[in-house]
């Protein structure tokens, strides 16, 4: 990203997931944000994707770059978000690069031992 962005005159934007870092909702009060199921209902991958879509669309509008292409990147959970973002918001991102994203590592899809088996073989 860092090497190729200047070549394309690209802007790199790192979006923080809600409920982490400085993105704690409810006035930044962790006690309130993490207090119950109602407030924690906003701590979902679906909500994160919606946040990202809103931010990217608004950022492009504010920078007068509405037609600028967007490619999303992520690793591990961020890679899963990148993949899901491209699937859910194909009108916002023209591509996604997911690194080390365990997108099939869910119950009834992949063996719960698959990660440990791979690590054991690697060791």
Coordinates of C-alpha atoms in Angstrom, one line a residue:
X1 CA 0.0 0.0 0.0
X2 CA 2.7 2.5 1.1
X3 CA 4.9 1.8 -1.9
X4 CA 2.3 1.8 -4.7
X5 CA -0.1 4.6 -3.3
X6 CA 2.2 7.5 -4.5
X7 CA 2.4 6.0 -8.0
X8 CA -1.4 6.2 -8.3
X9 CA -1.6 9.4 -6.3
X10 CA -3.8 7.5 -3.9
X11 CA -5.0 8.6 -0.5
X12 CA -4.5 6.0 2.3
X13 CA -7.2 6.1 5.0
X14 CA -7.1 4.0 8.1
X15 CA -10.6 3.7 9.6
X16 CA -10.9 2.8 13.3
X17 CA -13.5 0.2 14.3
X18 CA -16.2 1.6 16.5
X19 CA -15.8 0.7 20.2
X20 CA -12.0 0.7 19.9
X21 CA -9.3 3.3 20.5
X22 CA -10.9 6.8 20.2
X23 CA -14.0 5.5 18.6
X24 CA -15.9 4.6 21.8
X25 CA -19.5 5.7 21.3
X26 CA -21.8 7.2 23.9
X27 CA -19.4 10.2 24.6
X28 CA -16.4 8.0 24.9
X29 CA -17.6 6.5 28.1
X30 CA -16.5 2.8 28.2
X31 CA -18.7 2.0 31.1
X32 CA -21.8 3.1 29.2
X33 CA -20.7 1.7 25.8
X34 CA -20.0 -1.8 27.3
X35 CA -22.9 -1.8 29.8
X36 CA -25.6 -3.8 28.2
X37 CA -26.9 -5.6 25.1
X38 CA -28.6 -2.5 23.8
X39 CA -25.4 -0.5 23.6
X40 CA -23.3 -3.4 22.5
X41 CA -25.7 -4.0 19.6
X42 CA -23.6 -1.4 17.8
X43 CA -20.4 -3.5 18.2
X44 CA -20.9 -5.8 15.1
X45 CA -19.1 -6.4 11.9
X46 CA -22.3 -5.3 10.1
X47 CA -22.3 -2.0 11.8
X48 CA -18.5 -1.6 11.1
X49 CA -19.1 -2.1 7.4
X50 CA -22.0 0.4 7.4
X51 CA -19.7 2.9 9.2
X52 CA -17.0 2.4 6.7
X53 CA -19.3 2.8 3.7
X54 CA -20.7 6.0 5.1
X55 CA -17.3 7.4 5.9
X56 CA -15.8 6.5 2.5
X57 CA -18.8 7.9 0.5
X58 CA -18.7 11.1 2.6
X59 CA -15.0 11.5 2.4
X60 CA -15.0 11.1 -1.4
X61 CA -17.8 13.8 -1.6
X62 CA -15.9 16.2 0.7
X63 CA -12.6 15.7 -1.3
X64 CA -14.4 16.2 -4.6
X65 CA -13.4 12.7 -5.6
X66 CA -16.7 11.0 -6.1
X67 CA -15.5 9.0 -9.1
X68 CA -12.2 8.0 -7.4
X69 CA -11.9 4.2 -7.2
X70 CA -11.6 2.6 -3.7
X71 CA -9.7 -0.6 -2.9
X72 CA -10.0 -1.9 0.7
X73 CA -7.3 -3.8 2.5
X74 CA -7.1 -5.8 5.7
X75 CA -5.4 -8.6 7.5
X76 CA -7.0 -11.3 9.8
X77 CA -10.3 -9.8 11.1
X78 CA -9.6 -6.7 9.0
X79 CA -9.2 -9.0 6.0
X80 CA -12.6 -10.5 6.7
X81 CA -14.1 -7.0 6.9
X82 CA -12.4 -6.1 3.6
X83 CA -13.9 -9.2 1.9
X84 CA -17.3 -8.6 3.4
X85 CA -17.2 -4.9 2.5
X86 CA -16.5 -5.7 -1.2
X87 CA -19.4 -8.2 -1.2
X88 CA -21.9 -6.0 0.6
X89 CA -20.9 -2.6 -0.9
X90 CA -19.7 -3.4 -4.4
X91 CA -20.8 0.1 -5.5
X92 CA -18.3 1.7 -3.0
X93 CA -15.2 -0.4 -3.5
X94 CA -13.9 -1.8 -6.8
X95 CA -11.7 -4.4 -5.0
X96 CA -10.5 -5.9 -1.8
X97 CA -7.3 -7.5 -0.6
X98 CA -7.7 -9.8 2.3
X99 CA -4.5 -11.1 4.0
X100 CA -4.7 -14.0 6.4
X101 CA -8.5 -13.7 6.6
X102 CA -10.2 -16.8 8.0
X103 CA -13.4 -16.2 6.0
X104 CA -14.4 -19.8 6.1
X105 CA -13.5 -20.4 9.7
X106 CA -17.1 -20.7 11.0
X107 CA -19.0 -23.4 12.8
X108 CA -20.4 -26.1 10.4
X109 CA -18.2 -24.8 7.6
X110 CA -14.7 -25.6 8.7
X111 CA -13.4 -28.1 11.3
X112 CA -12.8 -26.4 14.7
X113 CA -9.4 -28.0 14.7
X114 CA -8.3 -26.7 11.3
X115 CA -6.2 -23.8 12.6
X116 CA -4.4 -26.0 15.2
X117 CA -3.8 -28.6 12.5
X118 CA -2.2 -26.1 10.2
X119 CA -0.1 -24.6 13.0
X120 CA 1.0 -28.1 14.0
X121 CA 2.1 -29.0 10.5
X122 CA 3.9 -25.7 10.2
X123 CA 5.8 -26.3 13.4

